PDB file of C-alpha atoms and ligand atoms in Angstrom:
ATOM      1  CA  UNK X 139     142.167 -20.093-236.390  1.00 45.00           C
ATOM      2  CA  UNK X 140     139.974 -17.684-235.166  1.00 46.00           C
ATOM      3  CA  UNK X 141     140.639 -17.969-230.933  1.00 49.00           C
ATOM      4  CA  UNK X 142     140.600 -14.859-229.066  1.00 56.00           C
ATOM      5  CA  UNK X 143     144.112 -15.405-227.232  1.00 72.00           C
ATOM      6  CA  UNK X 144     147.115 -17.653-229.133  1.00 83.00           C
ATOM      7  CA  UNK X 145     149.669 -19.074-227.530  1.00 93.00           C
ATOM      8  CA  UNK X 146     152.416 -18.122-227.579  1.00 96.00           C
ATOM      9  CA  UNK X 147     155.060 -18.508-231.200  1.00 98.00           C
ATOM     10  CA  UNK X 148     156.919 -21.616-231.755  1.00 98.00           C
ATOM     11  CA  UNK X 149     159.072 -19.583-234.032  1.00 98.00           C
ATOM     12  CA  UNK X 150     160.217 -16.390-233.969  1.00 99.00           C
ATOM     13  CA  UNK X 151     162.428 -14.267-236.631  1.00 99.00           C
ATOM     14  CA  UNK X 152     164.252 -10.508-235.815  1.00 99.00           C
ATOM     15  CA  UNK X 153     165.664  -8.298-237.765  1.00 99.00           C
ATOM     16  CA  UNK X 154     168.120  -7.606-235.517  1.00 98.00           C
ATOM     17  CA  UNK X 155     168.120  -2.804-236.813  1.00 98.00           C
ATOM     18  CA  UNK X 156     169.372   0.251-235.429  1.00 98.00           C
ATOM     19  CA  UNK X 157     172.624  -0.717-233.642  1.00 98.00           C
ATOM     20  CA  UNK X 158     174.658   1.787-235.900  1.00 98.00           C
ATOM     21  CA  UNK X 159     171.871   4.898-234.996  1.00 98.00           C
ATOM     22  CA  UNK X 160     171.669   3.645-231.469  1.00 98.00           C
ATOM     23  CA  UNK X 161     175.587   4.189-231.162  1.00 98.00           C
ATOM     24  CA  UNK X 162     175.403   7.762-232.869  1.00 98.00           C
ATOM     25  CA  UNK X 163     172.860   9.364-231.057  1.00 98.00           C
ATOM     26  CA  UNK X 164     175.183   8.088-227.712  1.00 98.00           C
ATOM     27  CA  UNK X 165     178.019  10.107-229.331  1.00 98.00           C
ATOM     28  CA  UNK X 166     179.735   6.242-230.314  1.00 98.00           C
ATOM     29  CA  UNK X 167     180.807   4.775-233.282  1.00 97.00           C
ATOM     30  CA  UNK X 168     178.502   2.149-234.654  1.00 97.00           C
ATOM     31  CA  UNK X 169     180.750  -0.508-233.682  1.00 97.00           C
ATOM     32  CA  UNK X 170     180.488  -0.007-230.524  1.00 98.00           C
ATOM     33  CA  UNK X 171     176.290  -0.238-231.557  1.00 98.00           C
ATOM     34  CA  UNK X 172     177.026  -3.366-233.338  1.00 98.00           C
ATOM     35  CA  UNK X 173     178.928  -4.265-229.412  1.00 97.00           C
ATOM     36  CA  UNK X 174     175.936  -3.753-227.351  1.00 98.00           C
ATOM     37  CA  UNK X 175     173.558  -5.274-230.002  1.00 98.00           C
ATOM     38  CA  UNK X 176     175.951  -8.701-229.264  1.00 96.00           C
ATOM     39  CA  UNK X 177     174.954  -8.676-225.741  1.00 95.00           C
ATOM     40  CA  UNK X 178     171.292  -7.871-226.766  1.00 97.00           C
ATOM     41  CA  UNK X 179     171.560 -11.580-228.418  1.00 96.00           C
ATOM     42  CA  UNK X 180     172.837 -13.425-226.119  1.00 93.00           C
ATOM     43  CA  UNK X 181     170.070 -12.265-223.673  1.00 95.00           C
ATOM     44  CA  UNK X 182     167.436 -12.777-225.684  1.00 98.00           C
ATOM     45  CA  UNK X 183     168.471 -15.980-226.965  1.00 96.00           C
ATOM     46  CA  UNK X 184     167.652 -16.818-223.206  1.00 95.00           C
ATOM     47  CA  UNK X 185     164.304 -14.959-222.565  1.00 97.00           C
ATOM     48  CA  UNK X 186     163.088 -16.984-226.504  1.00 98.00           C
ATOM     49  CA  UNK X 187     164.160 -20.095-224.453  1.00 97.00           C
ATOM     50  CA  UNK X 188     162.714 -19.711-221.259  1.00 97.00           C
ATOM     51  CA  UNK X 189     159.482 -18.415-222.223  1.00 98.00           C
ATOM     52  CA  UNK X 190     158.728 -21.237-224.261  1.00 97.00           C
ATOM     53  CA  UNK X 191     159.525 -20.403-227.564  1.00 98.00           C
ATOM     54  CA  UNK X 192     160.930 -23.262-228.967  1.00 98.00           C
ATOM     55  CA  UNK X 193     163.013 -21.808-232.584  1.00 98.00           C
ATOM     56  CA  UNK X 194     164.848 -18.267-232.831  1.00 98.00           C
ATOM     57  CA  UNK X 195     166.848 -16.944-235.503  1.00 99.00           C
ATOM     58  CA  UNK X 196     168.203 -14.020-235.790  1.00 98.00           C
ATOM     59  CA  UNK X 197     169.460 -11.693-238.965  1.00 98.00           C
ATOM     60  CA  UNK X 198     173.026 -10.873-237.948  1.00 98.00           C
ATOM     61  CA  UNK X 199     174.891  -9.923-241.941  1.00 98.00           C
ATOM     62  CA  UNK X 200     173.193  -9.851-244.937  1.00 98.00           C
ATOM     63  CA  UNK X 201     174.370 -10.574-248.306  1.00 98.00           C
ATOM     64  CA  UNK X 202     174.692  -6.651-248.919  1.00 98.00           C
ATOM     65  CA  UNK X 203     175.587  -6.146-245.913  1.00 98.00           C
ATOM     66  CA  UNK X 204     179.737  -6.871-247.978  1.00 98.00           C
ATOM     67  CA  UNK X 205     178.551  -3.263-248.820  1.00 98.00           C
ATOM     68  CA  UNK X 206     179.540  -1.227-246.288  1.00 98.00           C
ATOM     69  CA  UNK X 207     182.572   0.747-245.272  1.00 97.00           C
ATOM     70  CA  UNK X 208     185.746  -2.003-244.521  1.00 98.00           C
ATOM     71  CA  UNK X 209     186.054  -1.430-241.528  1.00 97.00           C
ATOM     72  CA  UNK X 210     183.095  -2.276-240.394  1.00 97.00           C
ATOM     73  CA  UNK X 211     182.424  -5.711-242.384  1.00 98.00           C
ATOM     74  CA  UNK X 212     185.875  -6.643-240.447  1.00 98.00           C
ATOM     75  CA  UNK X 213     184.254  -5.787-237.124  1.00 98.00           C
ATOM     76  CA  UNK X 214     181.262  -7.451-237.291  1.00 98.00           C
ATOM     77  CA  UNK X 215     183.322 -10.446-238.736  1.00 98.00           C
ATOM     78  CA  UNK X 216     185.619 -10.662-236.116  1.00 97.00           C
ATOM     79  CA  UNK X 217     182.206  -9.955-233.580  1.00 96.00           C
ATOM     80  CA  UNK X 218     181.168 -13.163-235.264  1.00 96.00           C
ATOM     81  CA  UNK X 219     184.242 -14.816-234.578  1.00 95.00           C
ATOM     82  CA  UNK X 220     184.388 -14.232-231.025  1.00 93.00           C
ATOM     83  CA  UNK X 221     180.879 -14.574-230.550  1.00 91.00           C
ATOM     84  CA  UNK X 222     181.436 -18.558-232.171  1.00 88.00           C
ATOM     85  CA  UNK X 223     184.100 -19.207-229.588  1.00 85.00           C
ATOM     86  CA  UNK X 224     182.696 -17.792-226.174  1.00 84.00           C
ATOM     87  CA  UNK X 225     179.135 -16.752-225.821  1.00 73.00           C
ATOM     88  CA  UNK X 226     178.218 -19.732-228.734  1.00 72.00           C
ATOM     89  CA  UNK X 227     180.343 -22.285-226.108  1.00 72.00           C
ATOM     90  CA  UNK X 228     177.731 -21.623-223.819  1.00 83.00           C
ATOM     91  CA  UNK X 229     174.742 -22.835-225.920  1.00 83.00           C
ATOM     92  CA  UNK X 230     175.789 -26.088-226.228  1.00 76.00           C
ATOM     93  CA  UNK X 231     175.986 -26.492-222.249  1.00 82.00           C
ATOM     94  CA  UNK X 232     172.748 -25.088-222.426  1.00 91.00           C
ATOM     95  CA  UNK X 233     171.362 -27.185-225.020  1.00 95.00           C
ATOM     96  CA  UNK X 234     171.141 -25.070-227.231  1.00 96.00           C
ATOM     97  CA  UNK X 235     170.500 -26.361-231.079  1.00 96.00           C
ATOM     98  CA  UNK X 236     173.021 -23.723-233.305  1.00 95.00           C
ATOM     99  CA  UNK X 237     172.388 -23.749-237.069  1.00 97.00           C
ATOM    100  CA  UNK X 238     173.898 -20.394-239.428  1.00 97.00           C
ATOM    101  CA  UNK X 239     172.048 -19.685-242.517  1.00 98.00           C
ATOM    102  CA  UNK X 240     173.691 -18.055-245.573  1.00 98.00           C
ATOM    103  CA  UNK X 241     176.118 -19.027-247.884  1.00 98.00           C
ATOM    104  CA  UNK X 242     179.308 -19.876-244.937  1.00 98.00           C
ATOM    105  CA  UNK X 243     181.460 -20.311-248.304  1.00 98.00           C
ATOM    106  CA  UNK X 244     182.113 -16.861-248.406  1.00 97.00           C
ATOM    107  CA  UNK X 245     183.636 -16.776-244.875  1.00 98.00           C
ATOM    108  CA  UNK X 246     186.660 -17.232-243.855  1.00 97.00           C
ATOM    109  CA  UNK X 247     188.178 -20.550-243.119  1.00 97.00           C
ATOM    110  CA  UNK X 248     188.029 -20.232-239.308  1.00 95.00           C
ATOM    111  CA  UNK X 249     184.718 -19.488-239.194  1.00 96.00           C
ATOM    112  CA  UNK X 250     183.131 -21.606-241.207  1.00 97.00           C
ATOM    113  CA  UNK X 251     185.463 -23.849-239.219  1.00 95.00           C
ATOM    114  CA  UNK X 252     183.648 -22.872-236.293  1.00 93.00           C
ATOM    115  CA  UNK X 253     179.983 -22.611-237.485  1.00 94.00           C
ATOM    116  CA  UNK X 254     180.270 -26.014-238.388  1.00 94.00           C
ATOM    117  CA  UNK X 255     182.858 -27.805-234.711  1.00 92.00           C
ATOM    118  CA  UNK X 256     179.174 -25.411-233.526  1.00 92.00           C
ATOM    119  CA  UNK X 257     177.081 -26.967-236.023  1.00 94.00           C
ATOM    120  CA  UNK X 258     178.237 -30.150-234.709  1.00 93.00           C
ATOM    121  CA  UNK X 259     178.429 -30.408-231.498  1.00 91.00           C
ATOM    122  CA  UNK X 260     175.033 -29.163-230.975  1.00 93.00           C
ATOM    123  CA  UNK X 261     173.203 -31.211-233.092  1.00 94.00           C
ATOM    124  CA  UNK X 262     171.504 -33.589-231.052  1.00 95.00           C
ATOM    125  CA  UNK X 263     170.612 -30.423-228.544  1.00 95.00           C
ATOM    126  CA  UNK X 264     166.770 -31.091-227.443  1.00 96.00           C
ATOM    127  CA  UNK X 265     166.928 -27.266-226.317  1.00 96.00           C
ATOM    128  CA  UNK X 266     165.318 -23.981-228.108  1.00 97.00           C
ATOM    129  CA  UNK X 267     166.649 -23.870-231.314  1.00 97.00           C
ATOM    130  CA  UNK X 268     168.740 -20.966-232.979  1.00 97.00           C
ATOM    131  CA  UNK X 269     169.686 -20.073-236.208  1.00 98.00           C
ATOM    132  CA  UNK X 270     172.445 -16.934-237.247  1.00 97.00           C
ATOM    133  CA  UNK X 271     171.791 -15.604-240.505  1.00 98.00           C
ATOM    134  CA  UNK X 272     175.079 -14.751-241.959  1.00 98.00           C
ATOM    135  CA  UNK X 273     176.209 -13.761-244.862  1.00 98.00           C
ATOM    136  CA  UNK X 274     172.171 -14.308-245.843  1.00 99.00           C
ATOM    137  CA  UNK X 275     169.605 -13.657-248.490  1.00 98.00           C
ATOM    138  CA  UNK X 276     166.565 -15.015-249.518  1.00 99.00           C
ATOM    139  CA  UNK X 277     167.239 -14.170-253.064  1.00 98.00           C
ATOM    140  CA  UNK X 278     170.834 -16.372-252.322  1.00 98.00           C
ATOM    141  CA  UNK X 279     169.481 -18.295-250.789  1.00 99.00           C
ATOM    142  CA  UNK X 280     166.414 -19.408-252.946  1.00 98.00           C
ATOM    143  CA  UNK X 281     168.996 -19.519-256.249  1.00 98.00           C
ATOM    144  CA  UNK X 282     171.152 -22.082-254.143  1.00 98.00           C
ATOM    145  CA  UNK X 283     168.006 -24.030-254.050  1.00 98.00           C
ATOM    146  CA  UNK X 284     167.430 -23.723-257.604  1.00 98.00           C
ATOM    147  CA  UNK X 285     170.864 -25.074-258.927  1.00 98.00           C
ATOM    148  CA  UNK X 286     170.861 -27.791-256.145  1.00 98.00           C
ATOM    149  CA  UNK X 287     167.337 -29.524-257.566  1.00 98.00           C
ATOM    150  CA  UNK X 288     169.068 -27.871-261.226  1.00 98.00           C
ATOM    151  CA  UNK X 289     172.038 -30.671-260.188  1.00 98.00           C
ATOM    152  CA  UNK X 290     169.945 -33.424-258.803  1.00 98.00           C
ATOM    153  CA  UNK X 291     167.258 -32.952-261.992  1.00 98.00           C
ATOM    154  CA  UNK X 292     169.995 -32.810-264.836  1.00 98.00           C
ATOM    155  CA  UNK X 293     171.521 -36.493-262.866  1.00 98.00           C
ATOM    156  CA  UNK X 294     168.241 -37.806-262.802  1.00 98.00           C
ATOM    157  CA  UNK X 295     168.172 -37.994-259.222  1.00 98.00           C
ATOM    158  CA  UNK X 296     164.586 -36.045-259.710  1.00 98.00           C
ATOM    159  CA  UNK X 297     162.302 -35.350-262.305  1.00 98.00           C
ATOM    160  CA  UNK X 298     161.064 -31.985-262.673  1.00 98.00           C
ATOM    161  CA  UNK X 299     157.025 -32.611-262.583  1.00 98.00           C
ATOM    162  CA  UNK X 300     156.821 -33.608-258.456  1.00 98.00           C
ATOM    163  CA  UNK X 301     159.187 -31.007-257.883  1.00 98.00           C
ATOM    164  CA  UNK X 302     156.538 -29.439-254.670  1.00 98.00           C
ATOM    165  CA  UNK X 303     156.501 -26.390-252.527  1.00 98.00           C
ATOM    166  CA  UNK X 304     158.016 -29.290-249.601  1.00 98.00           C
ATOM    167  CA  UNK X 305     160.398 -29.865-251.633  1.00 98.00           C
ATOM    168  CA  UNK X 306     162.016 -25.762-251.527  1.00 98.00           C
ATOM    169  CA  UNK X 307     161.506 -25.431-248.505  1.00 98.00           C
ATOM    170  CA  UNK X 308     163.865 -28.669-247.690  1.00 98.00           C
ATOM    171  CA  UNK X 309     165.862 -27.303-250.294  1.00 98.00           C
ATOM    172  CA  UNK X 310     166.499 -23.687-248.683  1.00 99.00           C
ATOM    173  CA  UNK X 311     168.507 -22.728-245.477  1.00 98.00           C
ATOM    174  CA  UNK X 312     166.094 -23.685-242.711  1.00 98.00           C
ATOM    175  CA  UNK X 313     165.502 -27.398-243.765  1.00 98.00           C
ATOM    176  CA  UNK X 314     163.116 -28.366-241.696  1.00 98.00           C
ATOM    177  CA  UNK X 315     162.837 -25.954-239.321  1.00 98.00           C
ATOM    178  CA  UNK X 316     159.208 -24.556-239.364  1.00 98.00           C
ATOM    179  CA  UNK X 317     158.536 -21.093-240.390  1.00 98.00           C
ATOM    180  CA  UNK X 318     158.152 -18.338-238.051  1.00 98.00           C
ATOM    181  CA  UNK X 319     155.178 -17.525-236.797  1.00 98.00           C
ATOM    182  CA  UNK X 320     156.634 -13.805-235.548  1.00 98.00           C
ATOM    183  CA  UNK X 321     159.033 -11.419-237.132  1.00 98.00           C
ATOM    184  CA  UNK X 322     160.171  -8.517-235.546  1.00 99.00           C
ATOM    185  CA  UNK X 323     161.923  -5.334-236.211  1.00 99.00           C
ATOM    186  CA  UNK X 324     163.520  -3.371-234.514  1.00 99.00           C
ATOM    187  CA  UNK X 325     164.519   0.683-235.490  1.00 98.00           C
ATOM    188  CA  UNK X 326     161.523   1.375-236.872  1.00 98.00           C
ATOM    189  CA  UNK X 327     161.964  -0.038-240.245  1.00 98.00           C
ATOM    190  CA  UNK X 328     159.275  -1.770-242.079  1.00 98.00           C
ATOM    191  CA  UNK X 329     160.711  -3.648-245.072  1.00 98.00           C
ATOM    192  CA  UNK X 330     162.294  -7.267-244.831  1.00 98.00           C
ATOM    193  CA  UNK X 331     165.568  -6.837-246.237  1.00 98.00           C
ATOM    194  CA  UNK X 332     166.036  -9.619-248.112  1.00 98.00           C
ATOM    195  CA  UNK X 333     165.108 -12.216-245.432  1.00 99.00           C
ATOM    196  CA  UNK X 334     163.175 -15.576-244.664  1.00 99.00           C
ATOM    197  CA  UNK X 335     160.746 -14.143-247.968  1.00 98.00           C
ATOM    198  CA  UNK X 336     159.644 -17.650-248.630  1.00 98.00           C
ATOM    199  CA  UNK X 337     159.328 -18.649-244.951  1.00 98.00           C
ATOM    200  CA  UNK X 338     157.816 -15.597-244.232  1.00 98.00           C
ATOM    201  CA  UNK X 339     154.817 -16.110-246.004  1.00 97.00           C
ATOM    202  CA  UNK X 340     152.131 -16.471-242.860  1.00 96.00           C
ATOM    203  CA  UNK X 341     154.053 -14.587-240.334  1.00 97.00           C
ATOM    204  CA  UNK X 342     152.584 -12.062-238.123  1.00 97.00           C
ATOM    205  CA  UNK X 343     155.206  -9.013-238.757  1.00 98.00           C
ATOM    206  CA  UNK X 344     155.713  -6.549-235.315  1.00 98.00           C
ATOM    207  CA  UNK X 345     157.597  -3.406-235.356  1.00 98.00           C
ATOM    208  CA  UNK X 346     158.973  -1.375-232.772  1.00 98.00           C
ATOM    209  CA  UNK X 347     161.023   1.853-232.275  1.00 98.00           C
ATOM    210  CA  UNK X 348     163.588   0.903-229.783  1.00 99.00           C
ATOM    211  CA  UNK X 349     166.904   0.126-231.432  1.00 98.00           C
ATOM    212  CA  UNK X 350     168.488  -3.887-230.936  1.00 98.00           C
ATOM    213  CA  UNK X 351     171.045  -2.004-228.404  1.00 98.00           C
ATOM    214  CA  UNK X 352     168.284  -1.447-226.217  1.00 98.00           C
ATOM    215  CA  UNK X 353     165.663  -4.583-226.673  1.00 99.00           C
ATOM    216  CA  UNK X 354     164.661  -6.472-223.895  1.00 98.00           C
ATOM    217  CA  UNK X 355     162.675  -9.362-222.009  1.00 98.00           C
ATOM    218  CA  UNK X 356     160.442  -6.919-222.074  1.00 98.00           C
ATOM    219  CA  UNK X 357     160.190  -5.778-225.213  1.00 98.00           C
ATOM    220  CA  UNK X 358     160.249  -9.241-226.722  1.00 98.00           C
ATOM    221  CA  UNK X 359     157.060  -9.985-224.398  1.00 98.00           C
ATOM    222  CA  UNK X 360     155.480  -6.846-225.847  1.00 98.00           C
ATOM    223  CA  UNK X 361     155.678  -8.418-229.405  1.00 98.00           C
ATOM    224  CA  UNK X 362     154.808 -12.079-228.100  1.00 98.00           C
ATOM    225  CA  UNK X 363     151.488 -10.473-227.035  1.00 97.00           C
ATOM    226  CA  UNK X 364     150.879  -8.595-229.843  1.00 97.00           C
ATOM    227  CA  UNK X 365     151.114 -11.527-232.094  1.00 97.00           C
ATOM    228  CA  UNK X 366     148.290 -13.672-229.088  1.00 96.00           C
ATOM    229  CA  UNK X 367     145.818 -11.234-229.741  1.00 93.00           C
ATOM    230  CA  UNK X 368     145.990 -11.220-233.216  1.00 90.00           C
ATOM    231  CA  UNK X 369     143.496 -12.962-235.436  1.00 82.00           C
ATOM    232  CA  UNK X 370     145.720 -15.053-237.926  1.00 78.00           C
ATOM    233  CA  UNK X 371     143.971 -16.410-240.280  1.00 81.00           C
ATOM    234  CA  UNK X 372     145.629 -17.928-243.469  1.00 83.00           C
ATOM    235  CA  UNK X 373     143.093 -17.527-246.770  1.00 88.00           C
ATOM    236  CA  UNK X 374     140.257 -18.293-244.572  1.00 86.00           C
ATOM    237  CA  UNK X 375     136.827 -16.733-243.836  1.00 84.00           C
ATOM    238  CA  UNK X 376     137.109 -13.930-241.370  1.00 79.00           C
ATOM    239  CA  UNK X 377     135.189 -14.596-238.142  1.00 69.00           C
TER     240      UNK X 377
HETATM  241  C1  IPE J  10     172.182  -3.037-237.973  1.00 83.64           C
HETATM  242  O1  IPE J  10     172.314  -2.656-237.574  1.00 83.64           O
HETATM  243  C2  IPE J  10     173.299  -4.491-237.723  1.00 83.64           C
HETATM  244  C3  IPE J  10     174.004  -5.299-238.794  1.00 83.64           C
HETATM  245  C4  IPE J  10     173.643  -4.350-240.396  1.00 83.64           C
HETATM  246  C5  IPE J  10     174.299  -5.880-238.936  1.00 83.64           C
HETATM  247  P1  IPE J  10     172.138  -1.506-238.050  1.00 83.64           P
HETATM  248  O2  IPE J  10     174.276  -1.175-238.325  1.00 83.64           O
HETATM  249  O3  IPE J  10     171.921  -1.550-239.547  1.00 83.64           O
HETATM  250  O4  IPE J  10     172.271   0.588-237.824  1.00 83.64           O
HETATM  251  P2  IPE J  10     171.552   0.893-238.290  1.00 83.64           P
HETATM  252  O5  IPE J  10     169.977   0.441-239.200  1.00 83.64           O
HETATM  253  O6  IPE J  10     172.109   1.761-238.737  1.00 83.64           O
HETATM  254  O7  IPE J  10     171.326   2.452-237.406  1.00 83.64           O
HETATM  255  C1  IPE J  11     168.876  -4.997-242.637  1.00 83.64           C
HETATM  256  O1  IPE J  11     169.054  -4.301-242.265  1.00 83.64           O
HETATM  257  C2  IPE J  11     170.336  -6.824-242.310  1.00 83.64           C
HETATM  258  C3  IPE J  11     170.459  -6.938-240.132  1.00 83.64           C
HETATM  259  C4  IPE J  11     169.545  -6.467-240.115  1.00 83.64           C
HETATM  260  C5  IPE J  11     171.727  -7.786-240.478  1.00 83.64           C
HETATM  261  P1  IPE J  11     169.929  -3.455-242.612  1.00 83.64           P
HETATM  262  O2  IPE J  11     170.215  -2.448-242.107  1.00 83.64           O
HETATM  263  O3  IPE J  11     171.619  -3.485-243.406  1.00 83.64           O
HETATM  264  O4  IPE J  11     169.681  -3.115-243.697  1.00 83.64           O
HETATM  265  P2  IPE J  11     169.081  -1.858-244.731  1.00 83.64           P
HETATM  266  O5  IPE J  11     169.579  -0.943-245.850  1.00 83.64           O
HETATM  267  O6  IPE J  11     168.072  -0.821-243.970  1.00 83.64           O
HETATM  268  O7  IPE J  11     167.517  -2.057-245.609  1.00 83.64           O
HETATM  269 MG1   MG J  12     169.238  -0.845-240.017  1.00 83.64          MG
END
């Protein structure tokens, strides 16, 4: 993989950060940042699709985000609820295939139902794959995968000696989806915050100071451009 310029990434993952700081800078409540952030997601999904990106995965709510003040958690859940009902209904029409990753069993039942409906309705769509991480944590995802595999082994359906890396990939919430090629994190932080730890093993990382509510197509193109000019290696030789 040594060509000077690569094609565009098949799968882009985004840690959408900085909603709170964006709002504070404008003298607005943090929730205003989240509301603006939700609009940006919708637009970026469309832009990514037009650019030819085949999979987009966004981090919307982490397993750690429950520790935020209750009113903020409630607002975020309501935002996701609205999002499932309105914007995402559009996805069904636009040939988008939706999957929510994370532990859905901890979400309110009506939200779980809305998610299940959307996943079902868009299952056979052939356009961009859109994964939304809600109550997602990579450690929790791996814990759930280990439990699943152990249960299979206990019942005799799985021989522990036969477990491969693929067995593990197939037991994660992202089963069947290729690993991200590019990870973007907005708003200046440079850490993973428990996002897709297994799947990002060989992704290129791109950090920008732009806050998520200010992110747009031009910023996405900048990130993709940086990716295209990187020489990607997977353990091979430097050329
Ligand atoms: C990202 O923005 C959105 C979520 C984590 C839900 P933040 O809310 O983390 O914004 P900052 O990092 O506090 O500015
Ligand atoms: C990560 O952002 C989670 C999401 C973007 C949903 P956070 O803002 O919660 O992460 P930390 O706490 O700064 O690591
Ligand atoms: Mg943050």
